[in-house]
Amino acid sequence: MPVKTAPFWRWPSTFVRSLPVALVGCAMACVAAAQDASVNKAILAPPPSAWDRLMLSGRPLLSQTVSDFAAITTGIVFGMGPGEVNAHMPNPAKGISWSALPAAAEFQNDVRYFWIRFEDARDLRVGATSCAGAESYIVFLFQPRGLFRISYRLVPDVACPRPAGAIAEVFGRFVSLATNIALSVHYRAGPMEVVDVTDPTAGYLMATRWQPRAEE
Amino acid sequence: MILRPILALIAALLVGRAALAAPVGTSNDESVPPVVTDTTKPRQCVIAYLVTDVATNDMFVSRQQVEPPKDQAASRGRYPCPTDVPARVATRALEPCLARAGDLKFCVFGDMARGFENRPDVRQTAENTSRCASDLATYIGIACWKAGDRDICNVACGDTEQAARDLARGRCEVKQQKRCTITGATLILPPQ
């Protein structure tokens, strides 16, 4: 036998009156809970400094070497030629040599480069696990005397509209190195997140920042 | 039945050898223990600053270790920190950010004044409230709210990670009059 439910205007009046209040209260609680949801902020840790007891002069506390850099970059170090760097890639390309490389337009000097996709970079992702955008890539920049910059360029897309998490992971790894070993700089270039890791002995080349061209 | 006592004898001999395999000092002086690891050595004072690049929201902990004065005694495993910190230490604390930022003018201390989002300048931040000393706290914490793409933050010191986050959040919400749901904390002393 079917059960007949009374129409809502016949429900007990106190229940009907309290329903909107309950709905509004629930909505407010949901909004408050969403606003209270805490987001973690990463704190990057550069090498500490040490001061004398009078705090007159400070110096780096840690003594780091090029081995500390190589430990992050799967053995790649500044000064390596294009062929040597290519040999350290997860999938080395054929025909990589100084004469075969294209010129990097952002430099006035003879600077050449090759690049690999970030998602194919394996250990060169330096432990980054956050999303990075499918078009993200890593550029290796050379002057005639060898490698002087590794540039991480993360491109947002529909699947990963904010690659800020991945770039923070990459940057955080290189920030742990003293600036006399590798100088890492984080900046935004249009919609892209960029971390340049540069040889501190590269002189005036260090200051050059990359910007995407209009057609890119 | 015959094997059982033989196995017991072998086991007893092995146990005997193991007992003999304790560390043996190479020194003939038996008063010197073979290996000494001082795990209770007091840690030097560290003053940790939070500094940030407001263009990218990168937050850096800038740790400044200070050599203890001669004849200074450690308390609770830590040397005391100086009560007066010279301005040059604060200037030096900004350096990890200055060296790594795309634009130097975006490097500021982590503790910001109300209205910082309208005047994003180092003069709208305070160095003395952006630091924690290792003799008074264990963690330095940060709490922020988002003004557009920019994190607006305040700093606090705490004995636990959660306490540092909560204190920073309380400070941020009182000072900024906003909900500061972006939080972080890290140790004042660097990992050994």
XYZ file of C-alpha atoms in Angstrom:
408
model
C 0.000 0.000 0.000
C 1.597 3.315 -1.067
C 2.439 5.818 1.655
C 1.064 9.258 1.064
C 3.269 12.189 2.084
C 1.557 15.322 3.235
C 2.176 18.410 1.040
C 4.803 20.797 2.552
C 2.168 23.406 3.520
C 0.728 20.832 5.887
C 4.119 20.118 7.528
C 4.424 21.282 11.182
C 4.841 25.046 11.086
C 7.867 25.133 13.451
C 9.766 22.741 11.180
C 8.944 24.786 8.082
C 9.992 28.010 9.801
C 13.297 26.550 10.952
C 14.200 25.079 7.547
C 15.529 28.301 5.918
C 17.500 29.128 9.072
C 19.084 25.688 9.018
C 19.934 25.995 5.315
C 21.507 29.432 5.758
C 23.468 28.211 8.793
C 24.732 25.200 6.881
C 25.779 27.374 3.933
C 27.651 29.764 6.247
C 29.417 26.874 7.955
C 30.452 25.467 4.567
C 31.819 28.855 3.433
C 33.674 29.308 6.733
C 35.158 25.815 6.475
C 36.297 26.534 2.916
C 37.850 29.840 4.023
C 39.590 28.185 6.972
C 41.151 25.466 4.815
C 44.832 26.080 5.366
C 47.256 26.168 2.431
C 50.898 25.286 3.078
C 53.511 27.874 2.154
C 56.900 26.479 1.174
C 59.898 28.082 2.872
C 63.122 27.866 0.882
C 66.392 27.345 2.745
C 69.530 28.964 1.317
C 72.852 28.104 3.014
C 73.233 29.844 6.406
C 75.768 32.549 7.258
C 78.120 32.633 10.247
C 79.017 35.760 12.210
C 81.828 36.445 14.642
C 80.866 37.088 18.259
C 80.760 40.877 17.797
C 78.660 40.470 14.631
C 81.088 42.612 12.659
C 81.637 40.257 9.731
C 79.679 37.389 8.265
C 80.730 34.543 5.978
C 79.081 31.411 4.520
C 78.726 28.719 7.183
C 78.970 25.787 4.774
C 81.763 24.914 2.406
C 80.203 23.612 -0.797
C 81.892 22.385 -3.962
C 80.953 21.662 -7.545
C 80.143 18.106 -6.405
C 77.133 19.478 -4.527
C 75.899 20.943 -7.819
C 76.633 17.753 -9.770
C 74.675 15.753 -7.197
C 71.541 17.691 -8.199
C 72.132 17.754 -11.965
C 72.939 14.053 -12.517
C 76.604 14.854 -13.021
C 76.276 17.857 -15.341
C 78.591 20.721 -14.364
C 79.284 24.160 -15.793
C 81.983 24.219 -18.471
C 80.947 20.925 -20.099
C 80.639 20.988 -23.885
C 77.325 20.287 -25.664
C 78.360 16.693 -26.415
C 79.221 15.970 -22.786
C 75.960 17.473 -21.520
C 73.999 15.549 -24.162
C 75.592 12.315 -22.957
C 74.006 12.955 -19.518
C 70.491 13.291 -20.973
C 67.943 10.531 -20.300
C 67.677 10.072 -24.103
C 70.757 11.587 -25.761
C 70.058 13.151 -29.161
C 72.227 12.466 -32.217
C 74.432 15.126 -33.789
C 74.708 17.481 -30.808
C 77.803 19.648 -31.233
C 78.638 23.329 -30.867
C 78.481 23.973 -34.626
C 75.104 22.247 -34.971
C 73.350 24.192 -32.192
C 71.016 27.172 -32.849
C 71.863 30.615 -31.445
C 70.037 31.948 -28.367
C 68.482 35.224 -29.513
C 68.309 36.849 -26.067
C 72.114 37.120 -25.929
C 74.224 39.481 -28.012
C 77.205 37.131 -27.746
C 77.583 33.782 -29.479
C 75.435 31.695 -27.150
C 73.887 28.433 -28.345
C 71.445 25.988 -26.850
C 69.544 22.751 -26.972
C 66.493 21.784 -24.967
C 64.568 18.779 -23.656
C 60.974 18.438 -22.519
C 60.529 18.762 -18.756
C 58.344 15.656 -18.619
C 61.125 13.612 -20.259
C 63.834 14.980 -17.959
C 63.623 12.244 -15.289
C 66.232 13.061 -12.590
C 66.847 16.513 -14.083
C 63.373 17.390 -12.772
C 65.295 17.447 -9.459
C 62.469 15.782 -7.565
C 59.624 18.069 -8.702
C 56.349 16.157 -8.530
C 53.767 18.946 -8.962
C 52.163 19.506 -12.358
C 54.241 21.486 -14.831
C 52.353 21.813 -18.137
C 52.981 19.511 -21.080
C 54.941 22.156 -23.043
C 57.406 22.853 -20.234
C 61.058 22.381 -21.065
C 64.669 22.736 -19.896
C 67.227 24.679 -21.940
C 71.006 24.138 -21.761
C 72.886 27.275 -22.808
C 76.503 27.267 -23.943
C 79.158 29.824 -24.651
C 82.295 28.722 -26.566
C 83.947 27.626 -23.296
C 81.031 25.417 -22.306
C 77.750 25.199 -20.403
C 76.961 28.297 -18.360
C 73.194 28.118 -17.724
C 70.405 25.590 -17.214
C 67.015 27.269 -17.649
C 63.774 25.658 -16.450
C 60.742 27.118 -18.299
C 57.369 25.887 -17.116
C 54.396 26.655 -19.348
C 50.852 26.604 -17.929
C 48.145 24.773 -19.836
C 44.568 23.594 -19.268
C 45.652 20.552 -17.283
C 48.107 22.597 -15.210
C 47.052 26.257 -15.095
C 49.501 27.070 -12.253
C 52.939 25.426 -12.486
C 54.010 27.507 -9.458
C 54.272 24.380 -7.281
C 56.667 22.631 -9.645
C 58.827 25.724 -10.144
C 59.033 26.165 -6.342
C 60.234 22.570 -6.041
C 62.897 23.111 -8.721
C 63.950 26.474 -7.288
C 64.056 25.111 -3.733
C 66.515 22.425 -4.800
C 68.957 24.926 -6.330
C 68.494 27.541 -3.590
C 70.262 25.126 -1.226
C 73.479 25.811 -3.154
C 75.731 28.747 -2.288
C 75.771 31.519 -4.866
C 79.470 30.911 -5.573
C 78.574 27.409 -6.820
C 75.414 28.139 -8.830
C 73.305 31.252 -8.983
C 69.617 30.377 -9.268
C 67.105 33.094 -10.133
C 63.300 32.742 -10.268
C 61.147 35.111 -12.330
C 58.035 35.183 -14.472
C 58.189 35.659 -18.224
C 54.693 36.276 -19.525
C 52.589 33.341 -18.358
C 55.683 31.189 -17.799
C 57.598 30.424 -14.625
C 61.374 30.477 -15.165
C 64.298 29.367 -13.017
C 67.743 30.147 -14.462
C 70.650 28.307 -12.847
C 73.804 30.116 -13.950
C 77.545 29.673 -13.591
C 78.613 32.465 -11.182
C 81.793 32.961 -13.244
C 79.810 33.706 -16.426
C 80.323 37.471 -16.000
C 77.877 39.805 -17.702
C 75.962 36.887 -19.251
C 74.545 36.242 -15.770
C 72.295 39.284 -15.869
C 70.439 38.346 -19.073
C 66.850 37.230 -18.504
C 64.763 35.380 -21.021
C 61.431 36.739 -22.291
C 59.150 34.880 -24.684
C 58.859 36.475 -28.092
C 55.450 37.778 -29.155
C 54.872 34.948 -31.653
C 55.624 32.270 -29.023
C 69.051 -36.884 20.211
C 72.824 -36.735 19.766
C 72.626 -33.581 17.632
C 70.753 -31.520 20.237
C 73.662 -31.113 22.755
C 76.078 -30.447 19.889
C 73.848 -27.648 18.546
C 73.474 -26.249 22.053
C 77.277 -26.244 22.419
C 77.718 -24.436 19.067
C 75.067 -21.881 20.063
C 76.773 -21.282 23.401
C 80.116 -20.770 21.641
C 78.555 -18.300 19.177
C 76.968 -16.337 21.992
C 80.342 -16.260 23.697
C 82.009 -14.857 20.551
C 79.293 -12.230 20.222
C 79.868 -11.131 23.774
C 83.543 -10.718 22.973
C 82.747 -8.663 19.859
C 82.160 -5.471 21.816
C 83.994 -2.320 20.622
C 87.634 -2.469 21.542
C 89.643 0.675 21.835
C 92.879 0.948 19.933
C 94.415 2.962 22.730
C 96.308 1.192 25.474
C 94.849 3.688 27.951
C 91.708 1.937 29.155
C 90.291 5.139 30.638
C 89.631 6.489 27.121
C 86.434 5.113 25.586
C 86.828 3.787 22.040
C 84.291 6.063 20.331
C 82.972 9.344 21.638
C 80.090 11.094 19.889
C 79.008 14.268 21.618
C 75.312 14.460 20.827
C 74.718 16.987 23.596
C 77.043 19.693 22.271
C 75.168 23.002 22.618
C 74.040 24.653 19.376
C 75.286 28.156 18.615
C 72.787 30.972 18.449
C 70.974 31.273 15.141
C 68.843 34.256 14.240
C 66.430 33.256 11.474
C 64.745 35.852 9.279
C 61.914 35.287 6.841
C 62.449 37.335 3.689
C 60.386 37.203 0.518
C 60.368 38.075 -3.156
C 56.931 39.648 -3.543
C 57.008 39.275 -7.344
C 57.090 35.473 -7.137
C 55.954 34.911 -3.488
C 59.153 32.919 -2.832
C 59.769 32.844 0.924
C 63.340 32.320 2.180
C 64.561 31.497 5.673
C 67.798 33.427 6.105
C 69.761 31.898 8.989
C 72.525 33.896 10.674
C 74.638 31.919 13.138
C 76.419 33.956 15.811
C 79.566 32.786 17.588
C 79.005 32.716 21.375
C 81.045 35.075 23.581
C 83.912 33.512 25.512
C 82.908 32.049 28.892
C 79.257 32.098 27.840
C 77.316 29.171 29.301
C 74.747 27.244 27.277
C 71.248 26.754 28.607
C 68.946 23.885 27.573
C 71.521 22.854 24.956
C 71.588 26.267 23.271
C 73.806 29.297 23.551
C 71.970 32.560 24.207
C 71.540 35.033 21.377
C 72.526 38.707 21.592
C 69.680 40.964 22.602
C 70.742 43.717 20.220
C 71.096 42.680 16.591
C 72.980 45.191 14.413
C 71.302 46.483 11.258
C 74.072 44.965 9.144
C 72.842 41.478 10.113
C 69.356 42.353 8.874
C 70.824 43.755 5.663
C 72.797 40.556 5.207
C 69.630 38.550 5.841
C 68.055 40.013 2.706
C 70.934 38.799 0.546
C 69.619 35.272 -0.185
C 66.597 36.940 -1.765
C 68.502 39.775 -3.455
C 70.844 37.294 -5.155
C 67.998 35.142 -6.458
C 65.215 37.562 -7.372
C 64.472 38.746 -10.884
C 64.195 42.313 -9.547
C 65.942 43.517 -6.362
C 63.200 45.957 -5.366
C 60.825 43.052 -4.726
C 62.908 41.618 -1.838
C 61.386 42.562 1.525
C 61.155 41.234 5.086
C 58.345 38.769 5.759
C 56.471 40.796 8.386
C 54.403 43.357 6.511
C 52.407 46.413 7.505
C 48.705 46.663 6.878
C 48.178 48.080 3.403
C 51.437 46.585 2.092
C 49.555 45.442 -1.022
C 49.131 49.103 -2.000
C 52.753 50.061 -1.247
C 54.898 46.948 -1.818
C 58.165 48.340 -0.498
C 60.770 47.143 2.028
C 59.952 50.208 4.170
C 56.493 48.744 4.699
C 58.080 45.690 6.377
C 59.818 45.294 9.749
C 63.090 43.415 10.206
C 62.811 43.046 13.989
C 59.443 41.269 13.802
C 60.600 39.145 10.854
C 63.178 37.264 12.939
C 63.267 34.591 15.637
C 66.194 33.651 17.869
C 67.098 30.043 18.632
C 67.424 30.625 22.393
C 63.774 31.693 22.673
C 61.962 29.548 20.101
C 62.406 26.483 17.906
C 60.320 27.368 14.842
C 59.694 30.486 12.782
C 56.255 30.673 11.207
C 54.495 32.699 8.523
C 50.846 33.329 7.716
C 49.532 35.176 4.691
C 46.454 36.236 2.811
C 46.283 36.711 -0.940
C 45.859 40.198 -2.388
C 45.454 39.306 -6.059
C 48.552 37.237 -6.882
C 50.565 38.616 -3.967
C 50.948 37.000 -0.526
C 50.644 39.538 2.328
C 52.230 38.004 5.424
C 53.174 38.238 9.081
C 55.745 36.312 11.119
C 55.759 34.672 14.575
C 58.033 32.418 16.633
C 56.902 29.200 18.337
C 58.130 26.164 20.199
C 56.439 23.757 17.803
C 55.716 23.942 14.090
C 51.975 24.157 14.721
C 52.406 26.830 17.385
C 54.511 28.947 15.019
C 51.875 28.644 12.293
C 49.006 29.403 14.684
C 50.747 32.391 16.266
C 51.641 33.782 12.845
C 48.063 33.305 11.709
C 46.705 35.062 14.769
C 49.125 37.923 14.302
C 48.304 38.209 10.601
C 44.538 38.170 11.148
C 44.728 40.861 13.831
C 47.136 43.055 11.883
C 45.740 42.618 8.390
C 42.059 42.173 9.328
C 41.885 39.282 6.826
C 41.684 35.515 7.028
C 45.320 34.347 6.777
C 44.934 30.753 5.607
C 48.298 30.410 3.849
C 50.734 29.257 6.536
C 54.206 27.789 6.825
C 56.898 27.140 9.421
C 60.467 25.932 9.563
C 63.186 25.232 12.122
C 65.243 28.196 13.300
C 68.385 26.072 13.653
C 69.678 24.571 10.395
C 69.616 20.757 10.193
C 72.900 19.250 11.433
